[in-house]
Coordinates of C-alpha atoms in Angstrom, one line a residue:
Chain A
M368 CA -3.8 24.7 -0.9
T369 CA -3.2 28.4 -1.0
T370 CA 0.2 29.4 -2.5
D371 CA 2.0 32.6 -2.7
T372 CA 1.0 34.5 -5.8
T373 CA 4.6 35.3 -6.4
A374 CA 5.4 31.6 -6.7
K375 CA 2.6 31.3 -9.3
A376 CA 3.7 34.3 -11.3
R377 CA 7.3 33.2 -11.5
S378 CA 8.1 31.1 -14.5
V379 CA 8.6 27.6 -13.1
S380 CA 8.6 24.1 -14.7
V381 CA 6.6 21.3 -13.0
A382 CA 7.0 17.6 -13.6
F383 CA 4.0 15.4 -13.0
L384 CA 2.7 11.9 -13.6
G385 CA 1.2 12.1 -17.1
P386 CA -0.4 12.0 -19.6
P387 CA -1.8 15.6 -19.6
G388 CA -5.2 15.7 -18.0
T389 CA -4.6 13.2 -15.2
Y390 CA -5.5 14.1 -11.6
S391 CA -1.7 14.5 -11.0
H392 CA -1.8 17.2 -13.6
Q393 CA -4.8 18.8 -11.9
A394 CA -3.1 18.7 -8.6
A395 CA 0.0 20.4 -10.1
H396 CA -2.4 23.1 -11.6
E397 CA -3.9 23.8 -8.2
V398 CA -0.5 24.6 -6.8
F399 CA 1.2 26.3 -9.7
G400 CA -1.6 27.8 -11.8
G401 CA -1.8 28.4 -15.5
T402 CA 1.5 30.1 -16.1
A403 CA 3.9 27.3 -15.2
A404 CA 5.4 24.9 -17.8
Y405 CA 4.1 21.4 -17.2
L406 CA 6.3 18.3 -18.0
A407 CA 4.4 15.0 -18.2
Q408 CA 6.3 12.0 -17.0
E409 CA 5.6 8.3 -17.5
K410 CA 6.5 7.1 -14.0
V411 CA 6.9 8.4 -10.5
V412 CA 10.7 7.8 -10.7
D413 CA 10.7 10.0 -13.8
V414 CA 9.2 12.9 -11.8
F415 CA 12.1 12.6 -9.3
S416 CA 14.6 12.4 -12.2
A417 CA 13.1 15.5 -13.9
V418 CA 13.4 17.5 -10.7
S419 CA 17.1 16.7 -10.5
V420 CA 17.6 17.7 -14.1
D421 CA 15.3 20.4 -15.7
A422 CA 12.2 20.8 -13.6
T423 CA 11.9 23.3 -10.7
Y424 CA 9.3 21.2 -8.9
G425 CA 7.6 17.8 -9.1
V426 CA 4.2 16.6 -8.0
I427 CA 4.0 13.0 -6.9
P428 CA 1.0 11.0 -5.5
Q429 CA 1.4 10.1 -1.9
E430 CA -1.8 8.3 -1.1
N431 CA -5.2 7.5 -2.4
S432 CA -8.1 7.1 0.1
I433 CA -9.2 3.8 -1.6
F434 CA -6.0 2.3 -2.9
G435 CA -3.7 3.3 -0.1
H436 CA -0.2 4.7 -0.2
V437 CA 1.6 4.9 -3.5
V438 CA 4.4 2.3 -3.3
E439 CA 6.4 3.8 -6.1
T440 CA 6.6 7.1 -4.3
Y441 CA 7.8 5.5 -1.0
N442 CA 10.3 3.2 -2.8
R443 CA 11.9 6.3 -4.4
L444 CA 11.8 8.3 -1.2
R445 CA 13.6 5.6 0.7
H446 CA 16.6 6.1 -1.6
A447 CA 16.4 9.8 -1.4
D448 CA 19.9 11.2 -1.1
I449 CA 19.1 14.7 -0.3
G450 CA 22.0 15.8 2.0
S451 CA 21.0 19.2 3.4
T452 CA 18.7 20.3 0.5
K453 CA 15.0 20.0 0.8
L454 CA 13.0 17.4 -1.1
V455 CA 9.3 17.5 0.0
C456 CA 8.3 21.2 0.1
G457 CA 4.5 21.1 -0.1
E458 CA 1.4 19.1 -0.4
V459 CA -2.0 19.2 -2.1
T460 CA -5.1 17.0 -1.8
V461 CA -7.4 16.5 -4.8
S462 CA -10.9 15.2 -4.5
V463 CA -11.4 12.8 -7.4
Q464 CA -14.4 14.3 -9.2
H465 CA -15.1 12.4 -12.4
C466 CA -16.8 14.3 -15.2
L467 CA -18.6 13.1 -18.3
L468 CA -17.0 14.7 -21.3
V469 CA -18.3 14.7 -24.9
R470 CA -17.7 16.4 -28.2
K471 CA -19.5 19.7 -28.2
G472 CA -23.1 19.3 -29.2
V473 CA -23.5 15.7 -28.1
E474 CA -26.4 15.2 -25.7
L475 CA -26.8 12.6 -23.0
H476 CA -29.4 10.5 -25.0
Q477 CA -27.0 10.3 -28.0
I478 CA -24.2 8.6 -26.0
K479 CA -23.6 5.0 -27.2
K480 CA -20.1 4.3 -25.7
I481 CA -18.3 5.3 -22.4
L482 CA -14.6 5.4 -22.5
S483 CA -12.3 5.5 -19.4
H484 CA -9.7 3.8 -17.3
E485 CA -11.1 0.6 -15.7
Q486 CA -11.0 2.2 -12.2
A487 CA -12.9 5.3 -13.2
L488 CA -15.5 3.2 -15.1
G489 CA -16.0 1.1 -11.9
Q490 CA -16.4 4.3 -9.8
C491 CA -19.3 5.6 -11.9
R492 CA -21.5 2.5 -12.2
G493 CA -24.4 4.2 -10.4
F494 CA -24.5 7.1 -12.9
K495 CA -24.3 4.8 -15.8
A496 CA -27.1 2.6 -14.6
R497 CA -29.4 5.6 -14.1
H498 CA -28.6 7.6 -17.2
L499 CA -26.8 5.4 -19.7
P500 CA -27.9 1.8 -19.1
S501 CA -27.4 0.6 -22.6
A502 CA -24.0 2.4 -23.4
V503 CA -21.0 0.1 -24.0
E504 CA -18.1 0.5 -21.7
I505 CA -14.6 0.7 -23.4
K506 CA -11.5 0.5 -21.3
M507 CA -8.7 2.9 -22.0
S508 CA -5.1 3.2 -20.7
S509 CA -5.9 6.3 -18.7
T510 CA -8.8 8.8 -18.1
A511 CA -6.9 11.4 -20.1
A512 CA -6.4 8.9 -23.1
A513 CA -10.2 8.5 -23.0
A514 CA -10.8 12.2 -23.4
E515 CA -8.3 12.4 -26.3
A516 CA -10.0 9.5 -28.0
L517 CA -13.2 11.6 -28.3
L518 CA -11.5 13.3 -31.2
L519 CA -11.4 10.1 -33.3
S520 CA -14.3 9.6 -35.7
E521 CA -15.2 6.2 -34.3
Y522 CA -15.9 7.8 -31.0
A523 CA -18.2 10.6 -32.2
D524 CA -21.1 9.1 -30.2
A525 CA -19.0 8.4 -27.1
A526 CA -18.4 10.0 -23.8
A527 CA -15.3 10.0 -21.6
I528 CA -15.1 9.8 -17.9
C529 CA -12.1 11.9 -16.7
S530 CA -11.0 15.0 -14.9
K531 CA -12.5 18.4 -15.6
L532 CA -9.1 19.6 -16.7
C533 CA -9.3 17.4 -19.9
A534 CA -12.0 19.7 -21.3
S535 CA -9.5 22.5 -21.5
L536 CA -6.8 20.3 -23.1
F537 CA -8.7 18.9 -26.1
E538 CA -10.3 21.2 -28.6
G539 CA -14.0 20.7 -29.1
V540 CA -14.5 18.6 -26.0
V541 CA -16.9 19.9 -23.3
V542 CA -18.1 18.9 -19.8
L543 CA -21.6 17.4 -19.9
R544 CA -21.9 16.4 -16.3
E545 CA -19.7 16.9 -13.2
G546 CA -19.2 14.8 -10.1
I547 CA -20.7 11.6 -11.5
Q548 CA -18.7 9.2 -9.2
D549 CA -20.8 6.9 -7.0
T550 CA -19.2 8.1 -3.7
N551 CA -17.3 11.1 -2.5
D552 CA -14.7 9.2 -0.5
N553 CA -12.1 9.1 -3.3
Y554 CA -9.3 11.6 -2.9
T555 CA -5.6 11.6 -3.7
R556 CA -2.9 13.5 -1.7
F557 CA 0.3 14.6 -3.4
F558 CA 3.7 15.8 -2.3
V559 CA 5.3 18.7 -4.0
I560 CA 9.0 18.1 -4.3
G561 CA 11.7 20.6 -5.2
G562 CA 15.3 20.5 -6.3
S563 CA 18.1 22.4 -4.5
D564 CA 17.4 25.6 -6.6
A565 CA 13.6 25.6 -6.0
A566 CA 12.3 28.5 -4.0
D567 CA 10.2 27.8 -0.9
L568 CA 6.5 27.6 -1.5
R569 CA 5.6 30.3 1.0
V570 CA 2.1 30.2 2.4
P571 CA 1.0 33.4 4.0
S572 CA -0.1 32.9 7.7
P573 CA 0.2 29.2 7.5
S574 CA -2.2 27.2 9.7
H575 CA 0.3 24.3 10.0
F576 CA 4.0 23.6 9.9
K577 CA 4.9 20.2 8.7
A578 CA 7.9 17.8 8.3
L579 CA 8.5 14.4 6.8
V580 CA 11.2 12.3 8.3
C581 CA 12.3 8.7 7.5
L582 CA 13.5 6.6 10.4
Q583 CA 14.6 3.1 11.2
T584 CA 16.1 1.3 14.0
G585 CA 19.9 1.1 14.0
P586 CA 21.7 -2.0 12.8
S587 CA 21.9 -5.0 15.2
P588 CA 25.2 -5.1 17.2
S589 CA 27.7 -7.0 15.1
G590 CA 29.1 -10.3 16.2
T591 CA 25.8 -11.7 17.4
S592 CA 25.0 -15.0 15.9
E593 CA 21.3 -14.8 16.8
A594 CA 18.8 -14.5 13.9
P595 CA 17.8 -10.8 13.7
S596 CA 14.3 -10.2 15.0
R597 CA 12.2 -7.1 14.4
S598 CA 13.0 -4.2 16.6
D599 CA 10.7 -2.1 18.7
I600 CA 10.1 1.2 16.8
L601 CA 8.2 2.9 19.7
P602 CA 11.3 4.3 21.5
L603 CA 12.4 6.1 18.3
L604 CA 8.9 7.5 17.7
S605 CA 8.6 8.6 21.3
A606 CA 12.0 10.4 21.0
L607 CA 10.5 12.7 18.3
Q608 CA 8.4 14.4 21.0
L609 CA 6.5 16.2 18.3
P610 CA 2.9 15.7 17.2
T611 CA 2.9 12.7 14.8
I612 CA 0.0 12.7 12.3
R613 CA 1.0 10.0 9.8
I614 CA 3.1 6.9 10.0
D615 CA 3.8 4.8 6.9
R616 CA 5.9 1.7 6.9
R617 CA 7.7 0.1 4.1
P618 CA 9.1 -3.4 4.5
P619 CA 12.8 -4.0 3.9
R620 CA 14.1 -5.1 0.5
S621 CA 15.8 -8.2 1.7
N622 CA 14.9 -11.9 1.7
A623 CA 12.5 -13.6 4.1
E624 CA 15.2 -15.5 6.0
T625 CA 17.4 -12.5 6.9
P626 CA 14.9 -9.7 7.3
G627 CA 16.3 -6.2 7.2
R628 CA 14.8 -3.2 8.9
D629 CA 11.5 -1.5 8.1
M630 CA 11.5 2.1 7.1
Y631 CA 9.0 4.4 8.8
F632 CA 8.0 7.6 7.0
V633 CA 6.7 9.9 9.7
E634 CA 4.8 13.1 9.2
L635 CA 5.1 15.7 12.0
Q636 CA 2.8 18.7 12.3
E637 CA 2.5 21.8 14.5
D638 CA -0.3 24.3 14.6
G639 CA 0.8 27.6 13.1
H640 CA -1.7 29.9 14.9
S641 CA 0.2 32.4 17.0
A642 CA -0.5 35.9 16.1
D643 CA 2.5 37.5 17.9
K644 CA 5.2 36.2 15.6
D645 CA 6.0 36.7 11.9
D646 CA 5.9 33.8 9.5
V647 CA 9.6 33.6 8.8
L648 CA 10.4 33.5 12.6
K649 CA 7.8 30.7 13.1
E650 CA 9.2 28.7 10.2
R651 CA 12.7 29.0 11.6
E652 CA 11.5 27.9 15.0
W653 CA 9.8 24.9 13.5
S654 CA 13.0 23.9 11.6
A655 CA 14.9 24.1 14.8
K656 CA 12.4 21.9 16.6
V657 CA 12.5 19.3 13.9
D658 CA 16.3 19.3 14.0
A659 CA 16.3 18.8 17.7
A660 CA 13.8 15.9 17.3
L661 CA 16.2 14.3 14.7
K662 CA 19.0 14.6 17.2
R663 CA 17.0 12.9 19.9
V664 CA 16.2 10.0 17.6
Q665 CA 19.9 9.6 16.8
A666 CA 20.7 9.7 20.5
A667 CA 18.2 6.9 21.0
G668 CA 20.1 4.8 18.5
G669 CA 17.9 5.4 15.4
E670 CA 18.8 6.3 11.9
V671 CA 16.9 9.3 10.6
T672 CA 16.7 11.4 7.5
L673 CA 14.8 14.7 7.1
L674 CA 12.9 14.6 3.7
G675 CA 11.5 18.1 4.0
T676 CA 9.7 20.7 5.9
W677 CA 6.8 22.9 4.6
S678 CA 3.9 24.9 5.7
L679 CA 0.2 24.7 4.8
Chain B
M18 CA 6.2 -21.8 10.7
T19 CA 6.1 -24.8 12.9
T20 CA 2.6 -25.9 13.9
D21 CA 1.3 -28.4 16.3
T22 CA 1.0 -31.9 14.7
T23 CA -2.4 -32.3 16.2
A24 CA -3.6 -29.2 14.3
K25 CA -2.3 -30.8 11.1
A26 CA -3.8 -34.2 11.8
R27 CA -7.3 -32.9 12.7
S28 CA -9.5 -32.5 9.6
V29 CA -9.7 -28.8 9.0
S30 CA -10.8 -26.7 6.1
V31 CA -8.7 -23.8 5.0
A32 CA -9.9 -20.9 2.7
F33 CA -7.2 -19.2 0.6
L34 CA -6.9 -16.8 -2.3
G35 CA -7.1 -19.0 -5.4
P36 CA -6.8 -20.5 -7.9
P37 CA -5.0 -23.7 -6.6
G38 CA -1.3 -23.4 -7.0
T39 CA -0.9 -19.7 -6.0
Y40 CA 1.6 -18.6 -3.4
S41 CA -1.4 -18.2 -1.0
H42 CA -2.1 -21.9 -1.5
Q43 CA 1.5 -22.7 -0.8
A44 CA 1.4 -20.6 2.4
A45 CA -1.7 -22.4 3.6
H46 CA 0.1 -25.8 2.9
E47 CA 3.1 -24.7 5.0
V48 CA 0.8 -24.2 7.9
F49 CA -1.8 -26.9 7.5
G50 CA 0.0 -29.7 5.5
G51 CA -1.4 -32.2 3.1
T52 CA -4.5 -33.5 5.0
A53 CA -6.5 -30.3 5.3
A54 CA -9.3 -29.5 2.8
Y55 CA -8.4 -26.4 0.8
L56 CA -11.1 -24.0 -0.4
A57 CA -9.9 -21.6 -3.2
Q58 CA -11.6 -18.2 -3.1
E59 CA -11.7 -15.5 -5.7
K60 CA -11.0 -12.5 -3.4
V61 CA -9.6 -11.6 0.0
V62 CA -13.1 -10.7 1.2
D63 CA -14.3 -14.2 0.2
V64 CA -11.7 -15.7 2.4
F65 CA -13.1 -13.8 5.4
S66 CA -16.7 -14.8 4.4
A67 CA -15.7 -18.5 4.0
V68 CA -14.2 -18.4 7.6
S69 CA -17.5 -17.1 9.0
V70 CA -19.4 -19.8 7.1
D71 CA -17.8 -23.2 6.4
A72 CA -14.0 -22.9 6.6
T73 CA -12.2 -23.5 9.9
Y74 CA -9.3 -21.2 9.0
G75 CA -8.4 -18.7 6.3
V76 CA -5.0 -17.5 4.9
I77 CA -4.8 -13.9 3.7
P78 CA -1.9 -12.0 2.3
Q79 CA -0.7 -9.2 4.6
E80 CA 2.2 -7.7 2.8
N81 CA 4.6 -8.3 -0.1
S82 CA 8.1 -7.0 0.1
I83 CA 7.9 -5.3 -3.3
F84 CA 4.3 -4.3 -3.6
G85 CA 3.6 -3.3 0.0
H86 CA 0.8 -4.0 2.3
V87 CA -2.3 -5.6 0.8
V88 CA -5.1 -3.0 0.8
E89 CA -7.9 -5.5 0.5
T90 CA -6.8 -7.3 3.6
Y91 CA -6.6 -4.1 5.7
N92 CA -9.9 -2.8 4.3
R93 CA -11.6 -5.9 5.5
L94 CA -9.8 -5.9 8.9
R95 CA -11.0 -2.4 9.5
H96 CA -14.5 -3.6 9.4
A97 CA -13.8 -6.7 11.5
D98 CA -16.6 -7.1 14.1
I99 CA -15.0 -9.8 16.1
G100 CA -16.4 -9.1 19.6
S101 CA -14.5 -11.4 22.0
T102 CA -13.5 -14.1 19.5
K103 CA -10.1 -14.2 17.9
L104 CA -9.6 -13.3 14.3
V105 CA -5.8 -13.4 13.5
C106 CA -4.4 -16.5 15.0
G107 CA -1.2 -17.1 13.1
E108 CA 1.2 -15.9 10.5
V109 CA 3.4 -17.4 7.8
T110 CA 6.0 -15.9 5.4
V111 CA 6.6 -17.4 2.0
S112 CA 9.7 -16.5 -0.1
V113 CA 8.5 -16.2 -3.7
Q114 CA 10.6 -18.8 -5.4
H115 CA 9.6 -19.0 -9.0
C116 CA 10.0 -22.4 -10.8
L117 CA 10.1 -23.3 -14.4
L118 CA 7.5 -26.0 -15.1
V119 CA 7.2 -28.1 -18.3
R120 CA 5.4 -31.2 -19.5
K121 CA 7.4 -34.2 -18.5
G122 CA 10.2 -34.9 -21.0
V123 CA 10.5 -31.4 -22.3
E124 CA 14.1 -30.1 -22.1
L125 CA 15.3 -26.5 -21.8
H126 CA 16.4 -26.1 -25.4
Q127 CA 12.9 -27.3 -26.7
I128 CA 11.0 -24.4 -24.9
K129 CA 9.5 -21.9 -27.4
K130 CA 7.0 -20.1 -25.2
I131 CA 7.0 -18.9 -21.5
L132 CA 3.6 -18.6 -19.8
S133 CA 3.0 -16.7 -16.6
H134 CA 1.4 -13.8 -14.9
E135 CA 2.9 -10.4 -16.0
Q136 CA 4.6 -9.8 -12.6
A137 CA 6.3 -13.2 -12.5
L138 CA 7.5 -12.8 -16.1
G139 CA 9.0 -9.5 -15.1
Q140 CA 10.7 -11.1 -12.1
C141 CA 12.6 -13.7 -14.2
R142 CA 14.0 -11.6 -17.0
G143 CA 17.6 -12.4 -16.1
F144 CA 17.0 -16.2 -16.4
K145 CA 15.1 -15.8 -19.7
A146 CA 17.9 -13.7 -21.2
R147 CA 20.5 -16.2 -20.2
H148 CA 18.7 -19.5 -21.0
L149 CA 15.7 -18.8 -23.2
P150 CA 16.5 -15.6 -25.2
S151 CA 14.3 -16.4 -28.2
A152 CA 11.3 -17.8 -26.3
V153 CA 8.0 -15.8 -26.6
E154 CA 6.5 -14.5 -23.4
I155 CA 2.7 -15.1 -23.1
K156 CA 0.8 -13.3 -20.2
M157 CA -1.7 -15.4 -18.3
S158 CA -4.2 -14.4 -15.6
S159 CA -2.2 -16.1 -12.8
T160 CA 0.9 -18.2 -12.3
A161 CA -1.3 -21.2 -11.6
A162 CA -3.3 -20.7 -14.8
A163 CA 0.0 -20.8 -16.7
A164 CA 0.8 -24.2 -15.1
E165 CA -2.6 -25.5 -16.0
A166 CA -2.3 -24.2 -19.6
L167 CA 0.7 -26.6 -20.1
L168 CA -1.9 -29.4 -20.5
L169 CA -3.3 -27.8 -23.7
S170 CA -1.9 -29.1 -27.0
E171 CA -0.9 -25.6 -28.2
Y172 CA 1.5 -25.3 -25.2
A173 CA 3.3 -28.6 -25.6
D174 CA 6.5 -26.6 -26.3
A175 CA 5.9 -24.1 -23.5
A176 CA 7.2 -23.6 -20.0
A177 CA 5.3 -22.0 -17.1
I178 CA 6.7 -19.8 -14.4
C179 CA 4.9 -20.5 -11.1
S180 CA 5.2 -22.0 -7.6
K181 CA 6.6 -25.4 -7.0
L182 CA 3.3 -26.5 -5.7
C183 CA 1.8 -26.4 -9.2
A184 CA 3.8 -29.5 -10.2
S185 CA 1.9 -31.6 -7.7
L186 CA -1.5 -30.2 -8.9
F187 CA -1.3 -30.9 -12.6
E188 CA -0.7 -34.4 -13.9
G189 CA 2.3 -34.8 -16.1
V190 CA 3.8 -31.4 -15.3
V191 CA 7.3 -31.3 -13.7
V192 CA 9.8 -28.8 -12.2
L193 CA 12.7 -28.2 -14.7
R194 CA 14.4 -25.4 -12.7
E195 CA 13.9 -23.9 -9.2
G196 CA 14.5 -20.3 -7.9
I197 CA 14.8 -18.7 -11.3
Q198 CA 13.7 -15.2 -10.1
D199 CA 16.2 -12.3 -10.6
T200 CA 16.5 -11.4 -6.9
N201 CA 15.7 -13.0 -3.6
D202 CA 14.0 -10.0 -2.0
N203 CA 10.5 -11.0 -3.0
Y204 CA 8.5 -12.5 -0.1
T205 CA 4.9 -12.4 1.0
R206 CA 3.7 -12.5 4.6
F207 CA 0.2 -14.0 5.4
F208 CA -2.1 -13.9 8.4
V209 CA -3.9 -17.0 9.4
I210 CA -7.5 -16.1 10.5
G211 CA -9.8 -18.4 12.4
G212 CA -13.5 -18.3 13.2
S213 CA -15.0 -18.6 16.7
D214 CA -14.8 -22.4 16.6
A215 CA -11.2 -22.6 15.4
A216 CA -8.7 -24.2 17.8
D217 CA -5.6 -22.2 18.7
L218 CA -2.6 -22.9 16.4
R219 CA -0.4 -24.0 19.3
V220 CA 3.4 -23.6 18.7
P221 CA 5.5 -25.7 21.0
S222 CA 8.0 -23.5 22.9
P223 CA 7.2 -20.3 21.0
S224 CA 10.0 -17.8 20.4
H225 CA 7.6 -14.9 20.2
F226 CA 4.2 -13.9 21.4
K227 CA 2.3 -11.6 19.1
A228 CA -0.8 -9.4 19.0
L229 CA -2.5 -7.3 16.3
V230 CA -4.5 -4.3 17.5
C231 CA -6.3 -1.6 15.6
L232 CA -6.3 1.9 17.1
Q233 CA -7.5 5.4 16.2
T234 CA -7.8 8.7 18.0
G235 CA -11.2 9.3 19.7
P236 CA -13.7 11.5 17.9
S237 CA -13.3 15.3 18.2
P238 CA -15.4 16.9 21.0
S239 CA -18.8 17.6 19.6
G240 CA -20.0 21.1 19.3
T241 CA -16.7 22.5 18.0
S242 CA -17.2 24.4 14.7
E243 CA -13.5 24.1 13.9
A244 CA -12.5 22.0 10.9
P245 CA -11.2 18.7 12.1
S246 CA -7.4 18.5 11.9
R247 CA -5.3 15.3 12.1
S248 CA -4.6 14.1 15.5
D249 CA -1.4 13.2 17.2
I250 CA -1.2 9.3 17.3
L251 CA 1.9 9.2 19.4
P252 CA 0.2 9.4 22.8
L253 CA -1.9 6.3 22.0
L254 CA 1.1 4.4 20.7
S255 CA 3.1 5.3 23.8
A256 CA 0.2 4.1 26.0
L257 CA 0.6 0.6 24.6
Q258 CA 3.9 0.3 26.5
L259 CA 4.7 -3.0 24.7
P260 CA 7.3 -3.6 22.0
T261 CA 5.8 -2.4 18.7
I262 CA 7.3 -4.0 15.6
R263 CA 4.9 -3.0 12.8
I264 CA 2.7 0.0 12.3
D265 CA 0.4 0.2 9.2
R266 CA -1.9 3.1 8.6
R267 CA -5.0 3.2 6.5
P268 CA -6.5 6.5 5.5
P269 CA -10.2 7.2 6.5
R270 CA -13.0 6.5 4.0
S271 CA -14.3 10.0 3.9
N272 CA -14.0 13.0 1.6
A273 CA -11.1 15.3 1.4
E274 CA -13.0 18.3 2.9
T275 CA -14.0 16.5 6.1
P276 CA -11.2 14.1 6.8
G277 CA -12.0 11.3 9.2
R278 CA -9.6 9.5 11.4
D279 CA -6.8 7.2 10.2
M280 CA -6.7 3.7 11.4
Y281 CA -3.4 2.3 12.7
F282 CA -2.9 -1.5 12.7
V283 CA -0.2 -2.1 15.2
E284 CA 1.7 -5.4 15.8
L285 CA 3.0 -6.1 19.2
Q286 CA 5.6 -8.7 20.0
E287 CA 7.3 -10.1 23.1
D288 CA 10.2 -12.6 23.2
G289 CA 9.0 -16.1 24.4
H290 CA 12.3 -17.2 25.8
S291 CA 11.9 -17.9 29.5
A292 CA 12.5 -21.5 30.4
D293 CA 11.0 -21.4 33.8
K294 CA 7.3 -21.2 32.8
D295 CA 5.1 -23.5 30.7
D296 CA 3.7 -22.3 27.4
V297 CA 0.1 -22.1 28.5
L298 CA 1.1 -19.9 31.4
K299 CA 3.2 -17.6 29.2
E300 CA 0.4 -17.3 26.7
R301 CA -2.0 -16.3 29.5
E302 CA 0.4 -13.7 30.8
W303 CA 0.8 -12.3 27.3
S304 CA -3.0 -12.0 26.8
A305 CA -3.2 -10.2 30.2
K306 CA -0.4 -7.8 29.1
V307 CA -2.2 -7.0 25.8
D308 CA -5.5 -6.5 27.6
A309 CA -3.8 -4.1 30.0
A310 CA -2.3 -2.2 27.1
L311 CA -5.7 -1.9 25.4
K312 CA -7.1 -0.4 28.7
R313 CA -4.3 2.2 28.8
V314 CA -5.0 3.3 25.2
Q315 CA -8.7 3.7 26.1
A316 CA -7.8 5.7 29.2
A317 CA -5.7 7.9 26.9
G318 CA -8.8 8.6 24.9
G319 CA -8.2 6.2 22.0
E320 CA -10.4 3.7 20.3
V321 CA -8.9 0.2 20.1
T322 CA -9.8 -3.2 18.9
L323 CA -7.9 -6.5 19.5
L324 CA -7.7 -8.4 16.2
G325 CA -5.9 -11.4 17.6
T326 CA -3.1 -12.8 19.6
W327 CA -0.8 -15.7 18.5
S328 CA 2.6 -17.2 19.0
L329 CA 5.4 -18.1 16.6

């Protein structure tokens, strides 16, 4: 993601899913660079809370190509009470490139132990079999915790599998190998969220304009004794009349006997290429189109919330 | 789910996600009753494999109301090569009702330890605080493993949190309390899958006819040098022209730089209430409607696979 240099230069604080050195941290770095203040949070909900209190922005994982969409993020978005202020204001996708980190001076043949999160260990089995067949795998709570553990004396002969960013966080730790994962199909996409006082993340000459909306069918007519059955979502989606590039459903939080209504998180996108208009004008036009789409959904009997518009 | 009594009486074998006593096992029981042979499998993919080898049917979790859709199930369905044979042929939803199981004779005030899977322990915190505040929680690998552990001498003063079914699986273990979970919003929905030799699960006078289809946008025109961008899925969904009650997306298994195409798993449903036709005729009409919908999606440039039709 390319971001405006003025956004990077400005002093902003960014909440992310910690500890420092996670791929969430790396994603935040890609958007906000080295001058921002980074606030590590324990859970996804804490990132949201931080944005409503002291952080200018937050970076939350939306989906991983292997593990699917991040339930904690959608569970929090479904309760988003954002009124007229924006919430999602950007996105960034990070390819998960595992690195082998060691204490400075340690060579490959000296490595006796490999530390990492269980998932990362599992994703680098090919590299281990080829280069470190006799090393012992030790599971840690996170990839970043593995990197930090290299500082302990008992792990002087160990390597950590983690993000490249960890090498810059822990003194005396260096990258020995990059991209040691078995396959390249592992990537995570993040939303950037902003509080009401956050400036727009302006992208010069954006290629795409985006919007995230949450919609669900209206409540059943009252007074009917019939058991509620699931409603057809297609009329509401059709009413959007805008290019729809992602649809993510969350089941209702109700019991099995009286099912509630599913929530659909729908991402809309329009190409930004039109040389004859300036960016601000194009952005305004996109907002107006999204607003009109929301009105059409409401007219079709749906409930709809705008969770944010952004450009890319 | 009501199933035909002939299906229950016939000797069928049913693969499920084990060990015995899980909620998957309970779901399978609700469909196939006490006379079927049950084959516990370690993973979701093993249930699919068993159906293609020695099991008549399989029961696989589709979604949990708290944890979302089951990625392993969708990852396997996306590779389903089913040709003209059915795959999904039924569904069943199980409300997760945790029970407190003890050795026969043990009373509430005698319980010193509570055994269960971490998730189940977390879902019964309210009951524990009210009735067993000083009992020690011990995490087990599954709720069923907790029930089995009651047979060990070291757990004579323990209780297990698990499904009711476990009481019938382990000799001398009884249900002390039912429905001890904090909230009633926890339920899991399962698909029933069948191999090519599996008989239809006929439901007398079904209230609904269902179908599961998998669709994705067609490949980009070859020869274009442009980076692929995400395609609008709305025209394909609209081409279905059938009531659409669930849409579940899975991201492509490709790298972040060259994104592939999302797969959409779409569930279609039609009301079965029309007194003037017999069930077999209505089922045939539904199949014909679904086939016509698939042809429309193909005509609109989409790729589509029928994963099964069933009634409920």
